[in-house]
Tab-separated table of C-alpha atoms and ligand atoms in Angstrom:
chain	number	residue	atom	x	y	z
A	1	UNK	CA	30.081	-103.114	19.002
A	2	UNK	CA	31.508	-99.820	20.337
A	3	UNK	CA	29.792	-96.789	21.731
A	4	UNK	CA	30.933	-94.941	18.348
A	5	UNK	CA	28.134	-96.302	16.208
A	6	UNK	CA	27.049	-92.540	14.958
A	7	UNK	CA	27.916	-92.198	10.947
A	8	UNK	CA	28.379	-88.866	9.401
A	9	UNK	CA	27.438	-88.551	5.359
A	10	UNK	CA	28.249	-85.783	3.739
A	11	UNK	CA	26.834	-84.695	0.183
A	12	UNK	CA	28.508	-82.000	-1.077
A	13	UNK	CA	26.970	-79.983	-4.552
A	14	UNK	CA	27.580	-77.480	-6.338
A	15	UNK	CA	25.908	-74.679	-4.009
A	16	UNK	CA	25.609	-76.683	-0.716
A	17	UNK	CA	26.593	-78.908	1.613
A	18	UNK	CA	23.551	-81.340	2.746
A	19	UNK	CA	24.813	-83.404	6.208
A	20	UNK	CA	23.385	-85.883	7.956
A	21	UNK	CA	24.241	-87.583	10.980
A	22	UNK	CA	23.063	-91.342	11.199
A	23	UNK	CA	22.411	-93.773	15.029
A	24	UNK	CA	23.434	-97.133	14.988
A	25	UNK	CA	19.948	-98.199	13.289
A	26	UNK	CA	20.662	-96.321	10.227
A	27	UNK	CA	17.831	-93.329	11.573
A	28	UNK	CA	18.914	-89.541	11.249
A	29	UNK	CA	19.424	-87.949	14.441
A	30	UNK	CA	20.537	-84.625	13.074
A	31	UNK	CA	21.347	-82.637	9.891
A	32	UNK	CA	23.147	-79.730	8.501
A	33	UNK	CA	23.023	-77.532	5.343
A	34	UNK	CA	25.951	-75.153	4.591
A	35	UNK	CA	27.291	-72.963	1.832
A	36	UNK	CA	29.736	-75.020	-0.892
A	37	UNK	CA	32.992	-72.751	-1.195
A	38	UNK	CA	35.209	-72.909	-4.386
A	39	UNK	CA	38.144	-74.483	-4.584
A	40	UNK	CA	40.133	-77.330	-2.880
A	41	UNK	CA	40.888	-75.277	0.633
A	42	UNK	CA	37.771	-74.064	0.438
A	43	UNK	CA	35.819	-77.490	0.031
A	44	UNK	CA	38.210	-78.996	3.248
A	45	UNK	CA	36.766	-76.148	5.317
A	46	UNK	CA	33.220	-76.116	4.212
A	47	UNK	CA	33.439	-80.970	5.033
A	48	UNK	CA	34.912	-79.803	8.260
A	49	UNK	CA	32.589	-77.131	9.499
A	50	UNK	CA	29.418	-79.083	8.522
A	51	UNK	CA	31.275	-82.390	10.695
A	52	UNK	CA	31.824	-80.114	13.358
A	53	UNK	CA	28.208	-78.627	13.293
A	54	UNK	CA	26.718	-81.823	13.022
A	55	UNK	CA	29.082	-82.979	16.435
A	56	UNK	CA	27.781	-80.151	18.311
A	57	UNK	CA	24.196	-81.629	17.939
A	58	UNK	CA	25.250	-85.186	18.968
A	59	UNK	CA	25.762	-84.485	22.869
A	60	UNK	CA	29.010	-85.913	22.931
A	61	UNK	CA	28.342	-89.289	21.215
A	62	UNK	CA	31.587	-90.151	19.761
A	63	UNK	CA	31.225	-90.394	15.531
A	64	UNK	CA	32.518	-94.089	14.163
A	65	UNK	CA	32.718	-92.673	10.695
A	66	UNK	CA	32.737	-89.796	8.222
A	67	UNK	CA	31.350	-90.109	4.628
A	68	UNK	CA	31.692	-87.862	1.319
A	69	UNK	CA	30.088	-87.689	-1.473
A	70	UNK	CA	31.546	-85.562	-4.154
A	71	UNK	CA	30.972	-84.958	-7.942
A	72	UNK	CA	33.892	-86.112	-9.636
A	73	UNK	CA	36.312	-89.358	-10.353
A	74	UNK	CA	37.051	-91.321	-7.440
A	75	UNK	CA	40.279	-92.823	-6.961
A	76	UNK	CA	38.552	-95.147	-4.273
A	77	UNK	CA	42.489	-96.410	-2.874
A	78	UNK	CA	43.143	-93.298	-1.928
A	79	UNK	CA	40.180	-91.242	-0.665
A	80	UNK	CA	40.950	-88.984	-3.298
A	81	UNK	CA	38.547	-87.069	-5.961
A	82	UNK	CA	39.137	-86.109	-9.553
A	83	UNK	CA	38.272	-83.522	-12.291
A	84	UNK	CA	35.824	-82.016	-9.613
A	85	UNK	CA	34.979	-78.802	-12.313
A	86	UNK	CA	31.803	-78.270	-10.524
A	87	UNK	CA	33.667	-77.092	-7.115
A	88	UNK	CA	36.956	-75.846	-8.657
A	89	UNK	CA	38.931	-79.494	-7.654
A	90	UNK	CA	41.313	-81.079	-10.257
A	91	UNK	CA	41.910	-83.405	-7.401
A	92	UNK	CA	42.169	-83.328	-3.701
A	93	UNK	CA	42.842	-85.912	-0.967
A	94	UNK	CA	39.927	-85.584	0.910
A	95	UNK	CA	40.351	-88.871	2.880
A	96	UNK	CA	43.730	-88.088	4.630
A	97	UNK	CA	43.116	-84.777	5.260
A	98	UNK	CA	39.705	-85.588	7.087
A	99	UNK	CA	41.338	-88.210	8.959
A	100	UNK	CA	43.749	-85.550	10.336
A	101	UNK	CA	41.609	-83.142	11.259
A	102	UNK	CA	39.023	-85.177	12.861
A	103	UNK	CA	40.928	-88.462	14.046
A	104	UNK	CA	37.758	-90.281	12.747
A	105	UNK	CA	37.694	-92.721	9.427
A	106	UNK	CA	36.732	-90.828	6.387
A	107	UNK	CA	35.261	-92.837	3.143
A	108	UNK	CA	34.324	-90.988	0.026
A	109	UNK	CA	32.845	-91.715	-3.526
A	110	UNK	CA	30.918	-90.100	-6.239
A	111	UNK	CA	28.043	-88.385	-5.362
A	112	UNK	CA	25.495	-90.016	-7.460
A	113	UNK	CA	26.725	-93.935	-6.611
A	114	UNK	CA	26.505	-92.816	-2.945
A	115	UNK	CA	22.695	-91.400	-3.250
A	116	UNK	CA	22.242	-95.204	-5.031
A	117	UNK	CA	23.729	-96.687	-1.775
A	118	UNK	CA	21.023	-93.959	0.390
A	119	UNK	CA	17.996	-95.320	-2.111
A	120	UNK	CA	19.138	-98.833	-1.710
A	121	UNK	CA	19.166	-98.633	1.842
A	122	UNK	CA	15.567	-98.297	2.418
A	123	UNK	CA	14.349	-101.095	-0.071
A	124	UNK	CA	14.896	-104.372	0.671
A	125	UNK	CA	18.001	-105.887	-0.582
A	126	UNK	CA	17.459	-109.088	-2.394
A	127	UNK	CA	17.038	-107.781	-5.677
A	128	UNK	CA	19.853	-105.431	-7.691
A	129	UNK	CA	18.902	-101.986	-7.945
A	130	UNK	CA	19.712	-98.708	-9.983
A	131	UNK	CA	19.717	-95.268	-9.145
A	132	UNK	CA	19.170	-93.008	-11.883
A	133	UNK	CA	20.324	-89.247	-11.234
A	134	UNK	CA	18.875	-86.831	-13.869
A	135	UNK	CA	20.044	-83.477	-12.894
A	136	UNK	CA	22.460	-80.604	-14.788
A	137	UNK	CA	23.699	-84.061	-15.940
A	138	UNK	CA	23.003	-87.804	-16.192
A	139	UNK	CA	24.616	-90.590	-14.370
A	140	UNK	CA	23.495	-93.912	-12.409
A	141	UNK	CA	24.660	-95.933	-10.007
A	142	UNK	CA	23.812	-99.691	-9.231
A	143	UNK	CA	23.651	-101.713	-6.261
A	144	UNK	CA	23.982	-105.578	-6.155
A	145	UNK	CA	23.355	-106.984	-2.714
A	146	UNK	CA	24.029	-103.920	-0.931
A	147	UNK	CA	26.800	-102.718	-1.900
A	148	UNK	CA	27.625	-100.328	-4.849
A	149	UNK	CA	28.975	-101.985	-8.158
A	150	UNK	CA	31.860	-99.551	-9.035
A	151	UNK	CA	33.325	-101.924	-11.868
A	152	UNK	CA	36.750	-102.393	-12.741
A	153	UNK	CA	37.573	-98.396	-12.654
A	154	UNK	CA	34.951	-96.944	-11.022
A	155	UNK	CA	32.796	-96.078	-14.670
A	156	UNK	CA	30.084	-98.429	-14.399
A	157	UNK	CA	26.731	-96.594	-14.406
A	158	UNK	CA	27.735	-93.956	-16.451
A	159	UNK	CA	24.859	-94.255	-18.581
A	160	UNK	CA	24.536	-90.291	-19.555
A	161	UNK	CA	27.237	-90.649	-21.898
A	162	UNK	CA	25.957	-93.625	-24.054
A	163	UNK	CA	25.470	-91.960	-27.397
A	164	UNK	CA	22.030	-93.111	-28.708
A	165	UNK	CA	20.982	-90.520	-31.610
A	166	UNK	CA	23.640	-90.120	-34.422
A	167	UNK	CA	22.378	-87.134	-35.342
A	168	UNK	CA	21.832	-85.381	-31.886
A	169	UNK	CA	23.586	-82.667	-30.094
A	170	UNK	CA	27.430	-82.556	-29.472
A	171	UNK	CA	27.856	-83.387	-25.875
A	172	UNK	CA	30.247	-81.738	-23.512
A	173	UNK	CA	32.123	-85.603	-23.401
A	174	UNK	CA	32.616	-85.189	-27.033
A	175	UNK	CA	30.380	-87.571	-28.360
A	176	UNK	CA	27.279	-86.823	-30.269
A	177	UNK	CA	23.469	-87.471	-29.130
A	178	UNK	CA	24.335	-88.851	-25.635
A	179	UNK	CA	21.556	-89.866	-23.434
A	180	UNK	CA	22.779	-86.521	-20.923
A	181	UNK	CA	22.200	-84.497	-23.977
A	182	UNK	CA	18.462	-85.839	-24.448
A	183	UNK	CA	17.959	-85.650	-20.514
A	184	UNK	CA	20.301	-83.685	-18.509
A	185	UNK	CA	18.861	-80.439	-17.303
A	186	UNK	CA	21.954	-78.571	-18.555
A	187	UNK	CA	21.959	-79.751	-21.805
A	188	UNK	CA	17.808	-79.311	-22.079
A	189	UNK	CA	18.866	-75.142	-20.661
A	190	UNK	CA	21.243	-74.622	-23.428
A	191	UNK	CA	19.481	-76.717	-26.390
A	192	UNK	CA	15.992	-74.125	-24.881
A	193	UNK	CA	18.205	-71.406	-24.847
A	194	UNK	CA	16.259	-68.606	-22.991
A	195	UNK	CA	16.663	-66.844	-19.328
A	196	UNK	CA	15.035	-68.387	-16.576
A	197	UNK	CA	15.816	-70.251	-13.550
A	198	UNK	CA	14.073	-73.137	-14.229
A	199	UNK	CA	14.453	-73.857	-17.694
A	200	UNK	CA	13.503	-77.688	-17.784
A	201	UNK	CA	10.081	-76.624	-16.213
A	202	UNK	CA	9.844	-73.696	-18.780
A	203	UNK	CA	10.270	-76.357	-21.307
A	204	UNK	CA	7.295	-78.515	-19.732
A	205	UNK	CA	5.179	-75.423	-19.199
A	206	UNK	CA	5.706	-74.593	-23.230
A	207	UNK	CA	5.267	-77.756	-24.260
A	208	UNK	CA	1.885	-78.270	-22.714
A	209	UNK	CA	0.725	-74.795	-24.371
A	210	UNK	CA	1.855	-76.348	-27.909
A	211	UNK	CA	5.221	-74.714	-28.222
A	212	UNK	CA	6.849	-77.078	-31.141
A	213	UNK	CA	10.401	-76.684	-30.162
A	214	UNK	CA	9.764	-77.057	-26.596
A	215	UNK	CA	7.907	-80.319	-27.292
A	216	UNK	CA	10.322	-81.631	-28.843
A	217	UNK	CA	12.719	-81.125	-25.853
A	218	UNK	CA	10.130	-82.695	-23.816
A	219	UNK	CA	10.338	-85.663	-26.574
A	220	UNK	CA	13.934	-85.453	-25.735
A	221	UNK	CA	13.746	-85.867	-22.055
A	222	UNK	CA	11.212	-88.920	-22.240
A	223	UNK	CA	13.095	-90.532	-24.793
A	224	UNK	CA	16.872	-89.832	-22.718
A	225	UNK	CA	15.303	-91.202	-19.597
A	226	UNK	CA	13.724	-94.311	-21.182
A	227	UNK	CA	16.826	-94.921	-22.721
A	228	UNK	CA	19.047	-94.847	-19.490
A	229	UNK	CA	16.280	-97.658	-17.947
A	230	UNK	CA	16.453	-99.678	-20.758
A	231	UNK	CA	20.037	-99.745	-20.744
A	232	UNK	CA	20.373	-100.298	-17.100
A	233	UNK	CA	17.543	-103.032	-16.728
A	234	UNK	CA	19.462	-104.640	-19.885
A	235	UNK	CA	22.905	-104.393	-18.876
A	236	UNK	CA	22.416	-105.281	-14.987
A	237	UNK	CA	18.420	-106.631	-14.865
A	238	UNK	CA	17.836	-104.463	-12.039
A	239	UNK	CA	14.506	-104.858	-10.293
A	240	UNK	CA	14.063	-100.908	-10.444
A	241	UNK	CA	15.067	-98.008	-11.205
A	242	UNK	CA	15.147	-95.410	-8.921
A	243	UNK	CA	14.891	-91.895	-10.502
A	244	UNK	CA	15.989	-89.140	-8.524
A	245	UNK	CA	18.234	-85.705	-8.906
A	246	UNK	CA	17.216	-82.146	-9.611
A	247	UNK	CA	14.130	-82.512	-11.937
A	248	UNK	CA	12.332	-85.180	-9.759
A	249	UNK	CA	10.939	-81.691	-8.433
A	250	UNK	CA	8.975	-82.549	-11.623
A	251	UNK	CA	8.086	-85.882	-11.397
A	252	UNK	CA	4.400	-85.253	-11.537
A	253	UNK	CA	4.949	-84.532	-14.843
A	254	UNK	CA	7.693	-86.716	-15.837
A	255	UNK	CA	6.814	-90.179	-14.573
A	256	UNK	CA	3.792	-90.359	-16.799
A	257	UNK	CA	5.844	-89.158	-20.147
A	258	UNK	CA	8.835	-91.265	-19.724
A	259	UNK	CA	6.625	-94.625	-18.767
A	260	UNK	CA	4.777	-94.056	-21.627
A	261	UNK	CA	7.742	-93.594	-23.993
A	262	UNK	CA	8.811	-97.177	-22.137
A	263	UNK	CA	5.638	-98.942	-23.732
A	264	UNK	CA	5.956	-97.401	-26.729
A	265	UNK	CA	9.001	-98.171	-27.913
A	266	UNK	CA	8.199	-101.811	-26.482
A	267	UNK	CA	4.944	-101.773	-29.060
A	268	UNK	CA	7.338	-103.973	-31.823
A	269	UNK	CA	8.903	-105.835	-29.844
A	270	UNK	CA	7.568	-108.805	-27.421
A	271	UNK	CA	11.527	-109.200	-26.116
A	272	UNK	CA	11.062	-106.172	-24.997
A	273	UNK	CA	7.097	-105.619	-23.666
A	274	UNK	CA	8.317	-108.897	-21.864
A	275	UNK	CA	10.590	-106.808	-19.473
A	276	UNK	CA	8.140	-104.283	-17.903
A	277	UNK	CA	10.290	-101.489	-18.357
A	278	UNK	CA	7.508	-99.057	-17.607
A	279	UNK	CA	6.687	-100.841	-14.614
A	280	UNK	CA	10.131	-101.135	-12.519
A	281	UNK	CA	10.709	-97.365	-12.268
A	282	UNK	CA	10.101	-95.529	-9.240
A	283	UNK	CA	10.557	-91.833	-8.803
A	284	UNK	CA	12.245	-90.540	-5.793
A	285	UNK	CA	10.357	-87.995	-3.507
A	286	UNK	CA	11.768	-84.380	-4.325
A	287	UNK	CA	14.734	-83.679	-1.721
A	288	UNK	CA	15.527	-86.400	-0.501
A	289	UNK	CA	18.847	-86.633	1.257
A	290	UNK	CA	19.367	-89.813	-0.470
A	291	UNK	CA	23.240	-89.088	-1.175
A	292	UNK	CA	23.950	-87.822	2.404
A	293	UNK	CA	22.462	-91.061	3.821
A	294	UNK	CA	24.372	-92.998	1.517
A	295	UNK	CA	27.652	-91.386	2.245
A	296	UNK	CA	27.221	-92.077	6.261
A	297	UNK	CA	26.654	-95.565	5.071
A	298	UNK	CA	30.172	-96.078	3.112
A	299	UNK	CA	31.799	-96.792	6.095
A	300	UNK	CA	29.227	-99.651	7.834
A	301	UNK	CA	30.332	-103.162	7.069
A	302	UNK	CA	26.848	-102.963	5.051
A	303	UNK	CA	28.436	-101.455	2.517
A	304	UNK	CA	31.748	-103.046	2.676
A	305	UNK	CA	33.568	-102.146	-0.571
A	306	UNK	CA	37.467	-101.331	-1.991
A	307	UNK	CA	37.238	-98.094	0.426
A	308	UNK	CA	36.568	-99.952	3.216
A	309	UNK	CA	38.762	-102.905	4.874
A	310	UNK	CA	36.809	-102.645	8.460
A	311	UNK	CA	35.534	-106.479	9.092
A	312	UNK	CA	33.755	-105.561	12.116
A	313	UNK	CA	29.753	-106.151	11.619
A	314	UNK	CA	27.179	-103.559	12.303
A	315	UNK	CA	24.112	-104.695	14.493
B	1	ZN	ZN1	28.513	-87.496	-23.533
């Protein structure tokens, strides 16, 4: 092994930056948290500043790798992200342009399937895995021995946009009665309609004073998330589902709802009841840098995938 065994992961939202800077054994040795800008130039500049912050802190240790993860389409060949509306991006080459700048390797993929790698790396890996993100939208990514399972064009785990109630709301896809329009927090804001900054807690805090239109939003939400598990334990029999994103600041009062709708809708059927649905989610503790770790990890041999041709084993 060389001396450069420190990983950079990047996560980059819609408002922030979250960086994280990983040793050799995978343990965070520093972080970083700056400002998103808008824009293509502006997203460059806001990756390089939080690299450069995070090399200050590192006393010289020389950085084997640099990982982003980005909202968006990934074309994985090139290091390159799509239809990024979130930050202003219809598409920017993210890997080249790192690489130049910094002289170090530079990996990138979605946000959400690089928080499934950062959840996956702290279980243990014999069994497949999901993340489930439910934020301002829905989306999951799965993990099969490690690595992430991107499919043939990058869209597997893309449960939010599975349309499950004919006669739901239109969803920004096009589609009607998607699971992300049942459980995404942005869809949940503009179906509740009112100010406020946290509308899918408004929602819980009217529903449990007996607000009828706000409990049937919180129906919603139980009955989007229970669909994305079921779909994702049926599809890929995944040991568990991870839940994380946004509104696992809320988990307290989600876990309960959305395991319950999980035996419920198992009640008729013993196919079902048979699968434990309820039992193989796990929420995610609110904040956790899952995506930053992740990204650091796209470039270990770990995670070995199309973005990555480096044979050389970690550890
Ligand atoms: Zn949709």
């Amino acid at each position: 092994m060389t001396a450069a065994a420190v990983r950079i992961g990047l996560d980059i939202g819609g408002t922030k930056i979250a960086g994280i800077a990983l040793d050799a054994g995978g343990e965070p040795i520093a972080d970083v948290r700056l400002p998103t800008g808008w824009g293509g130039d502006a997203v460059i500049a806001g990756i390089l500043d939080a690299v450069s912050e995070l090399r200050s802190r590192l006393a010289q240790r020389a950085v084997r790798s640099i990982g982003v993860g980005i909202p968006g389409v990934i074309d994985a060949a090139r290091g390159r992200v799509l239809h990024a509306v979130n930050l202003g991006v219809e598409s920017l080459e993210i890997s080249r342009v790192v690489q130049d700048a910094t002289g170090i390797r530079c990996f990138v993929e979605n946000d959400v399937k690089a928080a499934a790698l950062g959840a996956a790396a702290s279980r243990p890996r014999t069994a497949p895995m999901a993340y489930l993100n439910l934020g301002t939208g829905v989306a999951a990514g799965i993990v099969v021995d490690g690595r992430i399972w991107r499919g043939a064009r990058g869209g597997a785990g893309e449960v939010g946009h599975i349309a499950v109630d004919p006669q739901g709301r239109i969803c920004g896809c096009g589609q009607r009665g998607c699971i992300e329009t049942l459980c995404g927090g942005g869809a949940l804001a503009r179906a509740w309609g009112r100010d406020g900054e946290h509308p899918v807690k408004d929602i819980l805090d009217a529903a449990d004073e007996g607000d009828a239109r706000a409990s049937a939003l919180r129906r919603d939400l139980f009955r989007g998330a229970a669909a994305a598990v079921r779909v994702l334990v049926l599809t890929a029999d995944v040991e568990t589902v991870v839940i994380g994103g946004g509104l696992v600041a809320l988990a307290d009062r989600l876990a309960p709802g959305i395991r319950q709708e999980l035996v419920d809708e198992s009640a008729s059927s013993p196919f079902l009841r048979s699968l434990r649905l309820d039992e193989r989610i796990e929420m995610l503790p609110a904040g956790s840098p899952v995506a930053a770790i992740g990204a650091a990890l796209l470039g270990s041999a770990s995670a070995e995938s199309v973005l990555d041709k480096e044979t050389s084993v970690h550890g």
